[in-house]
């Protein structure tokens, strides 16, 4: 059987498949339907300095090829995460990447300093790109200067791998990735959801209290691939791909576009058998192509380029 081990964003992962933030709770909620140890890494639901109740319901809507969400960063807050959620992950055989969000560079750094005290935190993912908390989906990831300031503030206090999650709702995502690189990030995660909305034809209005929402799922895979490719072709900062992967084929497309690892998101809600199937199909694909590991496949792609 081919070895699926990868080095991604400063971490050694036993396989290139991670659970995306917001789609796998704090790591244990889907167990045993989806065992957390299947993943090379788990990115936990974004936490903020204080608990958040999130946006009013409804918060979800299905689309033809995906899902709209307007959760609004509901979470238990940093204290409860450290007291209850993180200790419960002690025996999980996956890397733990903690997703964080805050209102300023100073707040991000304060959170990072406290998280750095806990050895179970393998890496941080700075969520600078949630479209569901400010007017018109505004977020830090639309502003390279804000990305640089927050990244630098966290880098000063957190020595382990730091990933920065970027938004697709910008003109040039590679410019924002450069700001993350200048700040000392180990990787960027691309992409968060696309700004979207639904309309209820009886009311003529959006069902969401904040009107707009974030689109995820298979519909956004081509957008995510293009974003990863744009960042990767500059050869600067490593990329963790996310957005619409639901099969081994989707995961391989991200790796070929230049991602070092790939996060599964919406598929975890619709197809709980997907993670195990993806790992099996990935190994079968490598074996069938005569590769003993993923690097060997990457080398083949390079030679063909
Ligand atoms: C949310 O909590 O609204 C979604 C999180 C995100 O898109 O970053």
PDB file of C-alpha atoms and ligand atoms in Angstrom:
ATOM      1  CA  UNK A   1       0.000   0.000   0.000  1.00  0.00           C
ATOM      2  CA  UNK A   2       1.333   3.446  -0.911  1.00  0.00           C
ATOM      3  CA  UNK A   3       2.431   5.739   1.913  1.00  0.00           C
ATOM      4  CA  UNK A   4       0.174   8.819   2.183  1.00  0.00           C
ATOM      5  CA  UNK A   5       2.435  10.824   4.521  1.00  0.00           C
ATOM      6  CA  UNK A   6       2.953  14.482   3.571  1.00  0.00           C
ATOM      7  CA  UNK A   7       4.693  17.566   4.970  1.00  0.00           C
ATOM      8  CA  UNK A   8       2.228  20.417   4.831  1.00  0.00           C
ATOM      9  CA  UNK A   9       2.408  23.924   6.227  1.00  0.00           C
ATOM     10  CA  UNK A  10       5.158  22.975   8.668  1.00  0.00           C
ATOM     11  CA  UNK A  11       3.431  19.808   9.908  1.00  0.00           C
ATOM     12  CA  UNK A  12       4.052  16.140   9.227  1.00  0.00           C
ATOM     13  CA  UNK A  13       0.643  14.646   8.409  1.00  0.00           C
ATOM     14  CA  UNK A  14       0.069  10.886   8.159  1.00  0.00           C
ATOM     15  CA  UNK A  15      -2.143  11.626   5.144  1.00  0.00           C
ATOM     16  CA  UNK A  16      -2.990  14.805   3.163  1.00  0.00           C
ATOM     17  CA  UNK A  17      -6.638  14.925   4.251  1.00  0.00           C
ATOM     18  CA  UNK A  18      -7.787  17.337   6.954  1.00  0.00           C
ATOM     19  CA  UNK A  19     -11.208  18.184   8.333  1.00  0.00           C
ATOM     20  CA  UNK A  20     -12.002  21.827   7.554  1.00  0.00           C
ATOM     21  CA  UNK A  21     -12.872  24.296  10.265  1.00  0.00           C
ATOM     22  CA  UNK A  22     -16.591  24.566  10.970  1.00  0.00           C
ATOM     23  CA  UNK A  23     -17.390  21.224   9.343  1.00  0.00           C
ATOM     24  CA  UNK A  24     -16.173  18.856  12.056  1.00  0.00           C
ATOM     25  CA  UNK A  25     -17.085  20.640  15.305  1.00  0.00           C
ATOM     26  CA  UNK A  26     -14.331  20.557  17.908  1.00  0.00           C
ATOM     27  CA  UNK A  27     -13.144  17.164  16.617  1.00  0.00           C
ATOM     28  CA  UNK A  28     -15.308  14.593  18.386  1.00  0.00           C
ATOM     29  CA  UNK A  29     -18.917  15.414  17.493  1.00  0.00           C
ATOM     30  CA  UNK A  30     -19.057  13.066  14.472  1.00  0.00           C
ATOM     31  CA  UNK A  31     -17.275  10.186  16.224  1.00  0.00           C
ATOM     32  CA  UNK A  32     -17.748   7.226  15.672  1.00  0.00           C
ATOM     33  CA  UNK A  33     -19.568   7.846  12.362  1.00  0.00           C
ATOM     34  CA  UNK A  34     -16.455   9.692  11.178  1.00  0.00           C
ATOM     35  CA  UNK A  35     -13.543   8.673  13.432  1.00  0.00           C
ATOM     36  CA  UNK A  36     -11.322  11.746  13.946  1.00  0.00           C
ATOM     37  CA  UNK A  37      -8.142   9.685  13.699  1.00  0.00           C
ATOM     38  CA  UNK A  38      -8.858   9.064  10.003  1.00  0.00           C
ATOM     39  CA  UNK A  39      -7.607  12.549   9.199  1.00  0.00           C
ATOM     40  CA  UNK A  40      -4.030  13.705   8.876  1.00  0.00           C
ATOM     41  CA  UNK A  41      -5.240  16.772  10.737  1.00  0.00           C
ATOM     42  CA  UNK A  42      -8.348  18.359  12.174  1.00  0.00           C
ATOM     43  CA  UNK A  43      -9.011  22.081  12.028  1.00  0.00           C
ATOM     44  CA  UNK A  44     -11.363  22.856  14.900  1.00  0.00           C
ATOM     45  CA  UNK A  45     -14.372  25.203  14.689  1.00  0.00           C
ATOM     46  CA  UNK A  46     -13.157  28.782  14.882  1.00  0.00           C
ATOM     47  CA  UNK A  47     -12.958  30.079  18.423  1.00  0.00           C
ATOM     48  CA  UNK A  48     -13.018  33.714  19.517  1.00  0.00           C
ATOM     49  CA  UNK A  49     -11.808  35.370  22.758  1.00  0.00           C
ATOM     50  CA  UNK A  50     -15.352  35.269  24.236  1.00  0.00           C
ATOM     51  CA  UNK A  51     -18.193  32.838  23.446  1.00  0.00           C
ATOM     52  CA  UNK A  52     -20.477  33.845  20.543  1.00  0.00           C
ATOM     53  CA  UNK A  53     -24.120  32.922  20.028  1.00  0.00           C
ATOM     54  CA  UNK A  54     -23.826  33.312  16.252  1.00  0.00           C
ATOM     55  CA  UNK A  55     -26.408  34.627  13.803  1.00  0.00           C
ATOM     56  CA  UNK A  56     -30.196  34.141  14.104  1.00  0.00           C
ATOM     57  CA  UNK A  57     -31.690  31.089  12.359  1.00  0.00           C
ATOM     58  CA  UNK A  58     -32.067  30.089   9.587  1.00  0.00           C
ATOM     59  CA  UNK A  59     -28.346  29.714   9.085  1.00  0.00           C
ATOM     60  CA  UNK A  60     -28.186  27.099   6.339  1.00  0.00           C
ATOM     61  CA  UNK A  61     -29.649  26.637   2.868  1.00  0.00           C
ATOM     62  CA  UNK A  62     -28.969  23.923   0.337  1.00  0.00           C
ATOM     63  CA  UNK A  63     -27.987  24.887  -3.198  1.00  0.00           C
ATOM     64  CA  UNK A  64     -27.848  22.720  -6.313  1.00  0.00           C
ATOM     65  CA  UNK A  65     -24.225  21.878  -5.754  1.00  0.00           C
ATOM     66  CA  UNK A  66     -23.477  22.897  -2.224  1.00  0.00           C
ATOM     67  CA  UNK A  67     -24.570  24.833   0.794  1.00  0.00           C
ATOM     68  CA  UNK A  68     -24.954  28.389   2.026  1.00  0.00           C
ATOM     69  CA  UNK A  69     -24.086  29.084   5.653  1.00  0.00           C
ATOM     70  CA  UNK A  70     -24.476  32.091   7.864  1.00  0.00           C
ATOM     71  CA  UNK A  71     -23.375  30.685  11.221  1.00  0.00           C
ATOM     72  CA  UNK A  72     -21.725  33.876  12.462  1.00  0.00           C
ATOM     73  CA  UNK A  73     -18.866  32.175  14.295  1.00  0.00           C
ATOM     74  CA  UNK A  74     -20.957  30.599  17.036  1.00  0.00           C
ATOM     75  CA  UNK A  75     -18.464  29.044  19.423  1.00  0.00           C
ATOM     76  CA  UNK A  76     -17.750  28.296  23.075  1.00  0.00           C
ATOM     77  CA  UNK A  77     -14.967  30.891  23.417  1.00  0.00           C
ATOM     78  CA  UNK A  78     -11.302  30.433  24.280  1.00  0.00           C
ATOM     79  CA  UNK A  79     -11.701  29.575  27.995  1.00  0.00           C
ATOM     80  CA  UNK A  80     -14.194  26.760  27.445  1.00  0.00           C
ATOM     81  CA  UNK A  81     -12.190  25.482  24.485  1.00  0.00           C
ATOM     82  CA  UNK A  82      -9.075  25.187  26.640  1.00  0.00           C
ATOM     83  CA  UNK A  83     -10.956  23.728  29.603  1.00  0.00           C
ATOM     84  CA  UNK A  84     -13.223  21.212  27.834  1.00  0.00           C
ATOM     85  CA  UNK A  85     -12.670  20.775  24.110  1.00  0.00           C
ATOM     86  CA  UNK A  86      -8.884  20.616  23.748  1.00  0.00           C
ATOM     87  CA  UNK A  87      -8.267  18.095  26.588  1.00  0.00           C
ATOM     88  CA  UNK A  88     -10.876  15.781  25.012  1.00  0.00           C
ATOM     89  CA  UNK A  89      -8.653  15.525  21.909  1.00  0.00           C
ATOM     90  CA  UNK A  90      -5.673  14.121  23.819  1.00  0.00           C
ATOM     91  CA  UNK A  91      -5.975  10.594  22.355  1.00  0.00           C
ATOM     92  CA  UNK A  92      -6.891  11.577  18.798  1.00  0.00           C
ATOM     93  CA  UNK A  93      -4.193  10.383  16.391  1.00  0.00           C
ATOM     94  CA  UNK A  94      -4.348  13.457  14.119  1.00  0.00           C
ATOM     95  CA  UNK A  95      -2.645  16.818  14.161  1.00  0.00           C
ATOM     96  CA  UNK A  96      -4.802  19.486  15.814  1.00  0.00           C
ATOM     97  CA  UNK A  97      -4.965  22.850  14.070  1.00  0.00           C
ATOM     98  CA  UNK A  98      -6.891  25.407  16.104  1.00  0.00           C
ATOM     99  CA  UNK A  99      -8.839  27.979  14.089  1.00  0.00           C
ATOM    100  CA  UNK A 100      -9.024  31.394  15.739  1.00  0.00           C
ATOM    101  CA  UNK A 101     -10.736  34.694  15.016  1.00  0.00           C
ATOM    102  CA  UNK A 102     -10.702  38.016  16.862  1.00  0.00           C
ATOM    103  CA  UNK A 103     -11.422  41.707  16.397  1.00  0.00           C
ATOM    104  CA  UNK A 104      -7.874  43.073  16.283  1.00  0.00           C
ATOM    105  CA  UNK A 105      -4.226  42.063  15.908  1.00  0.00           C
ATOM    106  CA  UNK A 106      -3.778  42.456  19.667  1.00  0.00           C
ATOM    107  CA  UNK A 107      -6.661  40.098  20.438  1.00  0.00           C
ATOM    108  CA  UNK A 108      -5.356  37.536  17.954  1.00  0.00           C
ATOM    109  CA  UNK A 109      -1.943  37.667  19.656  1.00  0.00           C
ATOM    110  CA  UNK A 110      -3.467  37.287  23.137  1.00  0.00           C
ATOM    111  CA  UNK A 111      -5.317  34.165  22.006  1.00  0.00           C
ATOM    112  CA  UNK A 112      -2.217  32.762  20.321  1.00  0.00           C
ATOM    113  CA  UNK A 113      -0.145  33.320  23.480  1.00  0.00           C
ATOM    114  CA  UNK A 114      -2.605  31.312  25.573  1.00  0.00           C
ATOM    115  CA  UNK A 115      -2.911  28.550  22.980  1.00  0.00           C
ATOM    116  CA  UNK A 116       0.888  28.304  22.801  1.00  0.00           C
ATOM    117  CA  UNK A 117       0.872  27.064  26.404  1.00  0.00           C
ATOM    118  CA  UNK A 118      -0.853  23.848  25.270  1.00  0.00           C
ATOM    119  CA  UNK A 119       1.259  21.148  23.634  1.00  0.00           C
ATOM    120  CA  UNK A 120      -1.811  19.554  21.958  1.00  0.00           C
ATOM    121  CA  UNK A 121      -2.102  22.606  19.703  1.00  0.00           C
ATOM    122  CA  UNK A 122      -0.004  21.588  16.713  1.00  0.00           C
ATOM    123  CA  UNK A 123      -0.747  24.698  14.641  1.00  0.00           C
ATOM    124  CA  UNK A 124      -3.010  27.720  14.394  1.00  0.00           C
ATOM    125  CA  UNK A 125      -5.205  28.670  11.468  1.00  0.00           C
ATOM    126  CA  UNK A 126      -6.018  32.385  11.608  1.00  0.00           C
ATOM    127  CA  UNK A 127      -9.522  32.731  10.203  1.00  0.00           C
ATOM    128  CA  UNK A 128      -9.340  36.181   8.635  1.00  0.00           C
ATOM    129  CA  UNK A 129     -12.002  35.425   6.058  1.00  0.00           C
ATOM    130  CA  UNK A 130     -15.394  34.636   7.620  1.00  0.00           C
ATOM    131  CA  UNK A 131     -17.999  36.452   5.473  1.00  0.00           C
ATOM    132  CA  UNK A 132     -20.780  36.199   8.076  1.00  0.00           C
ATOM    133  CA  UNK A 133     -19.947  38.675  10.811  1.00  0.00           C
ATOM    134  CA  UNK A 134     -19.477  42.169   9.329  1.00  0.00           C
ATOM    135  CA  UNK A 135     -21.553  44.220   6.885  1.00  0.00           C
ATOM    136  CA  UNK A 136     -21.484  42.966   3.285  1.00  0.00           C
ATOM    137  CA  UNK A 137     -19.227  40.026   4.164  1.00  0.00           C
ATOM    138  CA  UNK A 138     -16.276  42.316   4.938  1.00  0.00           C
ATOM    139  CA  UNK A 139     -13.297  40.565   6.531  1.00  0.00           C
ATOM    140  CA  UNK A 140      -9.596  41.112   7.258  1.00  0.00           C
ATOM    141  CA  UNK A 141      -8.525  38.901   4.336  1.00  0.00           C
ATOM    142  CA  UNK A 142      -9.678  41.555   1.864  1.00  0.00           C
ATOM    143  CA  UNK A 143      -6.897  43.850   3.083  1.00  0.00           C
ATOM    144  CA  UNK A 144      -3.260  42.718   2.677  1.00  0.00           C
ATOM    145  CA  UNK A 145      -2.125  45.294   5.285  1.00  0.00           C
ATOM    146  CA  UNK A 146      -4.506  43.848   7.888  1.00  0.00           C
ATOM    147  CA  UNK A 147      -3.362  40.305   7.049  1.00  0.00           C
ATOM    148  CA  UNK A 148       0.262  41.370   7.521  1.00  0.00           C
ATOM    149  CA  UNK A 149      -0.407  43.163  10.815  1.00  0.00           C
ATOM    150  CA  UNK A 150      -2.362  40.264  12.333  1.00  0.00           C
ATOM    151  CA  UNK A 151       0.071  37.649  11.029  1.00  0.00           C
ATOM    152  CA  UNK A 152       3.071  39.522  12.453  1.00  0.00           C
ATOM    153  CA  UNK A 153       1.401  40.006  15.848  1.00  0.00           C
ATOM    154  CA  UNK A 154       0.689  36.269  16.123  1.00  0.00           C
ATOM    155  CA  UNK A 155       4.102  35.289  14.752  1.00  0.00           C
ATOM    156  CA  UNK A 156       5.812  37.194  17.577  1.00  0.00           C
ATOM    157  CA  UNK A 157       4.160  35.007  20.232  1.00  0.00           C
ATOM    158  CA  UNK A 158       3.496  31.677  18.492  1.00  0.00           C
ATOM    159  CA  UNK A 159       6.459  29.624  17.254  1.00  0.00           C
ATOM    160  CA  UNK A 160       4.572  26.581  15.933  1.00  0.00           C
ATOM    161  CA  UNK A 161       3.080  26.507  12.395  1.00  0.00           C
ATOM    162  CA  UNK A 162       0.728  29.382  11.606  1.00  0.00           C
ATOM    163  CA  UNK A 163      -1.704  29.138   8.692  1.00  0.00           C
ATOM    164  CA  UNK A 164      -3.815  32.044   7.445  1.00  0.00           C
ATOM    165  CA  UNK A 165      -7.194  31.287   5.867  1.00  0.00           C
ATOM    166  CA  UNK A 166      -7.875  33.483   2.851  1.00  0.00           C
ATOM    167  CA  UNK A 167     -11.046  34.712   1.190  1.00  0.00           C
ATOM    168  CA  UNK A 168     -11.904  34.131  -2.475  1.00  0.00           C
ATOM    169  CA  UNK A 169     -13.889  37.384  -2.443  1.00  0.00           C
ATOM    170  CA  UNK A 170     -10.931  39.505  -3.567  1.00  0.00           C
ATOM    171  CA  UNK A 171      -9.496  40.590  -6.903  1.00  0.00           C
ATOM    172  CA  UNK A 172      -6.020  39.091  -6.470  1.00  0.00           C
ATOM    173  CA  UNK A 173      -5.682  36.357  -3.853  1.00  0.00           C
ATOM    174  CA  UNK A 174      -1.959  35.982  -4.543  1.00  0.00           C
ATOM    175  CA  UNK A 175      -1.389  39.547  -3.302  1.00  0.00           C
ATOM    176  CA  UNK A 176      -3.019  38.605   0.010  1.00  0.00           C
ATOM    177  CA  UNK A 177      -0.982  35.388   0.138  1.00  0.00           C
ATOM    178  CA  UNK A 178       2.194  37.476  -0.242  1.00  0.00           C
ATOM    179  CA  UNK A 179       1.160  39.558   2.761  1.00  0.00           C
ATOM    180  CA  UNK A 180       0.700  36.340   4.765  1.00  0.00           C
ATOM    181  CA  UNK A 181       4.120  35.151   3.652  1.00  0.00           C
ATOM    182  CA  UNK A 182       5.742  38.482   4.619  1.00  0.00           C
ATOM    183  CA  UNK A 183       4.142  38.136   8.056  1.00  0.00           C
ATOM    184  CA  UNK A 184       5.889  34.799   8.532  1.00  0.00           C
ATOM    185  CA  UNK A 185       2.963  32.432   7.979  1.00  0.00           C
ATOM    186  CA  UNK A 186       3.876  28.807   7.243  1.00  0.00           C
ATOM    187  CA  UNK A 187       0.956  28.363   4.852  1.00  0.00           C
ATOM    188  CA  UNK A 188      -2.223  29.915   3.577  1.00  0.00           C
ATOM    189  CA  UNK A 189      -5.478  28.000   3.539  1.00  0.00           C
ATOM    190  CA  UNK A 190      -7.381  28.683   0.322  1.00  0.00           C
ATOM    191  CA  UNK A 191     -10.285  29.232   0.179  1.00  0.00           C
ATOM    192  CA  UNK A 192     -13.022  30.215   2.612  1.00  0.00           C
ATOM    193  CA  UNK A 193     -16.585  30.432   1.261  1.00  0.00           C
ATOM    194  CA  UNK A 194     -17.740  32.606  -1.622  1.00  0.00           C
ATOM    195  CA  UNK A 195     -20.181  35.380  -0.827  1.00  0.00           C
ATOM    196  CA  UNK A 196     -23.654  34.265  -1.904  1.00  0.00           C
ATOM    197  CA  UNK A 197     -27.311  34.559  -1.019  1.00  0.00           C
ATOM    198  CA  UNK A 198     -30.676  32.928  -1.420  1.00  0.00           C
ATOM    199  CA  UNK A 199     -34.101  34.490  -2.009  1.00  0.00           C
ATOM    200  CA  UNK A 200     -37.422  33.297  -0.618  1.00  0.00           C
ATOM    201  CA  UNK A 201     -39.864  33.988  -3.479  1.00  0.00           C
ATOM    202  CA  UNK A 202     -42.852  34.451  -1.121  1.00  0.00           C
ATOM    203  CA  UNK A 203     -41.197  37.208   0.898  1.00  0.00           C
ATOM    204  CA  UNK A 204     -38.934  38.380  -1.922  1.00  0.00           C
ATOM    205  CA  UNK A 205     -36.157  38.508   0.661  1.00  0.00           C
ATOM    206  CA  UNK A 206     -33.119  36.553   1.722  1.00  0.00           C
ATOM    207  CA  UNK A 207     -33.876  33.986   4.441  1.00  0.00           C
ATOM    208  CA  UNK A 208     -30.700  35.039   6.263  1.00  0.00           C
ATOM    209  CA  UNK A 209     -30.740  37.773   8.899  1.00  0.00           C
ATOM    210  CA  UNK A 210     -27.449  39.096   7.527  1.00  0.00           C
ATOM    211  CA  UNK A 211     -28.830  38.725   3.954  1.00  0.00           C
ATOM    212  CA  UNK A 212     -25.650  37.256   2.451  1.00  0.00           C
ATOM    213  CA  UNK A 213     -24.017  33.950   3.364  1.00  0.00           C
ATOM    214  CA  UNK A 214     -21.022  31.785   2.434  1.00  0.00           C
ATOM    215  CA  UNK A 215     -21.246  29.292  -0.423  1.00  0.00           C
ATOM    216  CA  UNK A 216     -19.346  25.996  -0.089  1.00  0.00           C
ATOM    217  CA  UNK A 217     -19.486  22.516  -1.617  1.00  0.00           C
ATOM    218  CA  UNK A 218     -18.804  21.027  -5.073  1.00  0.00           C
ATOM    219  CA  UNK A 219     -19.867  24.248  -6.841  1.00  0.00           C
ATOM    220  CA  UNK A 220     -16.775  26.065  -5.603  1.00  0.00           C
ATOM    221  CA  UNK A 221     -14.134  23.413  -6.411  1.00  0.00           C
ATOM    222  CA  UNK A 222     -13.067  25.079  -9.703  1.00  0.00           C
ATOM    223  CA  UNK A 223     -12.781  28.461  -7.942  1.00  0.00           C
ATOM    224  CA  UNK A 224     -10.701  26.945  -5.140  1.00  0.00           C
ATOM    225  CA  UNK A 225      -8.412  25.130  -7.590  1.00  0.00           C
ATOM    226  CA  UNK A 226      -7.747  28.354  -9.482  1.00  0.00           C
ATOM    227  CA  UNK A 227      -6.974  30.183  -6.224  1.00  0.00           C
ATOM    228  CA  UNK A 228      -4.526  27.481  -5.087  1.00  0.00           C
ATOM    229  CA  UNK A 229      -2.876  27.421  -8.507  1.00  0.00           C
ATOM    230  CA  UNK A 230      -2.516  31.230  -8.565  1.00  0.00           C
ATOM    231  CA  UNK A 231      -0.815  31.233  -5.174  1.00  0.00           C
ATOM    232  CA  UNK A 232       1.315  28.140  -5.828  1.00  0.00           C
ATOM    233  CA  UNK A 233       2.654  29.267  -9.195  1.00  0.00           C
ATOM    234  CA  UNK A 234       4.409  32.200  -7.480  1.00  0.00           C
ATOM    235  CA  UNK A 235       6.395  29.572  -5.579  1.00  0.00           C
ATOM    236  CA  UNK A 236       6.249  31.509  -2.319  1.00  0.00           C
ATOM    237  CA  UNK A 237       4.067  30.342   0.504  1.00  0.00           C
ATOM    238  CA  UNK A 238       2.750  26.750   0.782  1.00  0.00           C
ATOM    239  CA  UNK A 239      -0.989  26.289   0.315  1.00  0.00           C
ATOM    240  CA  UNK A 240      -3.548  24.090   2.044  1.00  0.00           C
ATOM    241  CA  UNK A 241      -6.443  23.602  -0.394  1.00  0.00           C
ATOM    242  CA  UNK A 242     -10.088  23.694   0.639  1.00  0.00           C
ATOM    243  CA  UNK A 243     -13.344  24.129  -1.238  1.00  0.00           C
ATOM    244  CA  UNK A 244     -15.557  21.464  -2.729  1.00  0.00           C
ATOM    245  CA  UNK A 245     -13.353  18.365  -2.626  1.00  0.00           C
ATOM    246  CA  UNK A 246     -15.558  15.304  -2.130  1.00  0.00           C
ATOM    247  CA  UNK A 247     -13.544  12.442  -3.612  1.00  0.00           C
ATOM    248  CA  UNK A 248      -9.969  11.238  -4.058  1.00  0.00           C
ATOM    249  CA  UNK A 249     -10.094  12.806  -7.525  1.00  0.00           C
ATOM    250  CA  UNK A 250     -10.921  16.211  -6.022  1.00  0.00           C
ATOM    251  CA  UNK A 251      -8.129  15.856  -3.519  1.00  0.00           C
ATOM    252  CA  UNK A 252      -5.643  14.900  -6.254  1.00  0.00           C
ATOM    253  CA  UNK A 253      -6.707  17.937  -8.296  1.00  0.00           C
ATOM    254  CA  UNK A 254      -5.809  20.193  -5.354  1.00  0.00           C
ATOM    255  CA  UNK A 255      -2.412  18.496  -4.959  1.00  0.00           C
ATOM    256  CA  UNK A 256      -1.742  18.863  -8.688  1.00  0.00           C
ATOM    257  CA  UNK A 257      -2.697  22.563  -8.493  1.00  0.00           C
ATOM    258  CA  UNK A 258       0.027  22.951  -5.876  1.00  0.00           C
ATOM    259  CA  UNK A 259      -1.602  22.337  -2.479  1.00  0.00           C
ATOM    260  CA  UNK A 260       0.455  20.517   0.153  1.00  0.00           C
ATOM    261  CA  UNK A 261      -2.672  19.066   1.795  1.00  0.00           C
ATOM    262  CA  UNK A 262      -6.435  19.338   1.386  1.00  0.00           C
ATOM    263  CA  UNK A 263      -9.283  20.027   3.784  1.00  0.00           C
ATOM    264  CA  UNK A 264     -12.699  18.371   3.469  1.00  0.00           C
ATOM    265  CA  UNK A 265     -15.627  20.608   4.358  1.00  0.00           C
ATOM    266  CA  UNK A 266     -19.230  20.377   3.175  1.00  0.00           C
ATOM    267  CA  UNK A 267     -18.884  16.735   2.128  1.00  0.00           C
ATOM    268  CA  UNK A 268     -18.580  15.796   5.811  1.00  0.00           C
ATOM    269  CA  UNK A 269     -22.246  16.828   6.257  1.00  0.00           C
ATOM    270  CA  UNK A 270     -23.589  15.061   3.170  1.00  0.00           C
ATOM    271  CA  UNK A 271     -21.447  11.922   2.886  1.00  0.00           C
ATOM    272  CA  UNK A 272     -19.914  10.664   6.144  1.00  0.00           C
ATOM    273  CA  UNK A 273     -18.383   7.695   4.303  1.00  0.00           C
ATOM    274  CA  UNK A 274     -16.279  10.040   2.154  1.00  0.00           C
ATOM    275  CA  UNK A 275     -13.123  10.310   4.335  1.00  0.00           C
ATOM    276  CA  UNK A 276     -12.487   6.549   4.513  1.00  0.00           C
ATOM    277  CA  UNK A 277     -13.365   6.144   0.823  1.00  0.00           C
ATOM    278  CA  UNK A 278     -11.020   8.968  -0.156  1.00  0.00           C
ATOM    279  CA  UNK A 279      -8.104   7.398   1.718  1.00  0.00           C
ATOM    280  CA  UNK A 280      -8.786   3.995   0.157  1.00  0.00           C
ATOM    281  CA  UNK A 281      -9.169   5.447  -3.349  1.00  0.00           C
ATOM    282  CA  UNK A 282      -6.047   7.558  -2.960  1.00  0.00           C
ATOM    283  CA  UNK A 283      -3.933   4.528  -2.007  1.00  0.00           C
ATOM    284  CA  UNK A 284      -5.492   2.462  -4.811  1.00  0.00           C
ATOM    285  CA  UNK A 285      -4.756   5.236  -7.325  1.00  0.00           C
ATOM    286  CA  UNK A 286      -1.111   5.509  -6.262  1.00  0.00           C
ATOM    287  CA  UNK A 287      -0.654   1.729  -6.302  1.00  0.00           C
ATOM    288  CA  UNK A 288      -2.236   1.450  -9.755  1.00  0.00           C
ATOM    289  CA  UNK A 289       0.082   4.175 -11.102  1.00  0.00           C
ATOM    290  CA  UNK A 290       3.136   2.499  -9.582  1.00  0.00           C
ATOM    291  CA  UNK A 291       3.836   5.186  -6.954  1.00  0.00           C
ATOM    292  CA  UNK A 292       4.916   4.251  -3.451  1.00  0.00           C
ATOM    293  CA  UNK A 293       4.128   7.707  -2.055  1.00  0.00           C
ATOM    294  CA  UNK A 294       2.586  11.063  -2.958  1.00  0.00           C
ATOM    295  CA  UNK A 295       5.922  12.730  -3.609  1.00  0.00           C
ATOM    296  CA  UNK A 296       6.562  10.288  -6.411  1.00  0.00           C
ATOM    297  CA  UNK A 297       3.261  11.332  -8.048  1.00  0.00           C
ATOM    298  CA  UNK A 298       4.172  14.998  -7.564  1.00  0.00           C
ATOM    299  CA  UNK A 299       7.499  14.378  -9.303  1.00  0.00           C
ATOM    300  CA  UNK A 300       5.670  12.787 -12.232  1.00  0.00           C
ATOM    301  CA  UNK A 301       3.385  15.839 -12.529  1.00  0.00           C
ATOM    302  CA  UNK A 302       6.471  18.105 -12.510  1.00  0.00           C
ATOM    303  CA  UNK A 303       8.198  16.105 -15.222  1.00  0.00           C
ATOM    304  CA  UNK A 304       5.071  16.314 -17.385  1.00  0.00           C
ATOM    305  CA  UNK A 305       4.679  20.078 -16.876  1.00  0.00           C
TER     306      UNK A 305
HETATM  307  C1  LIG B   1     -19.365  31.060  10.169  1.00  0.00           C
HETATM  308  O1  LIG B   1     -19.203  30.720  11.353  1.00  0.00           O
HETATM  309  O2  LIG B   1     -20.185  31.937   9.834  1.00  0.00           O
HETATM  310  C2  LIG B   1     -18.556  30.404   9.096  1.00  0.00           C
HETATM  311  C3  LIG B   1     -17.112  30.504   9.351  1.00  0.00           C
HETATM  312  C4  LIG B   1     -16.311  30.962   8.185  1.00  0.00           C
HETATM  313  O3  LIG B   1     -16.783  30.994   7.050  1.00  0.00           O
HETATM  314  O4  LIG B   1     -15.148  31.295   8.391  1.00  0.00           O
END
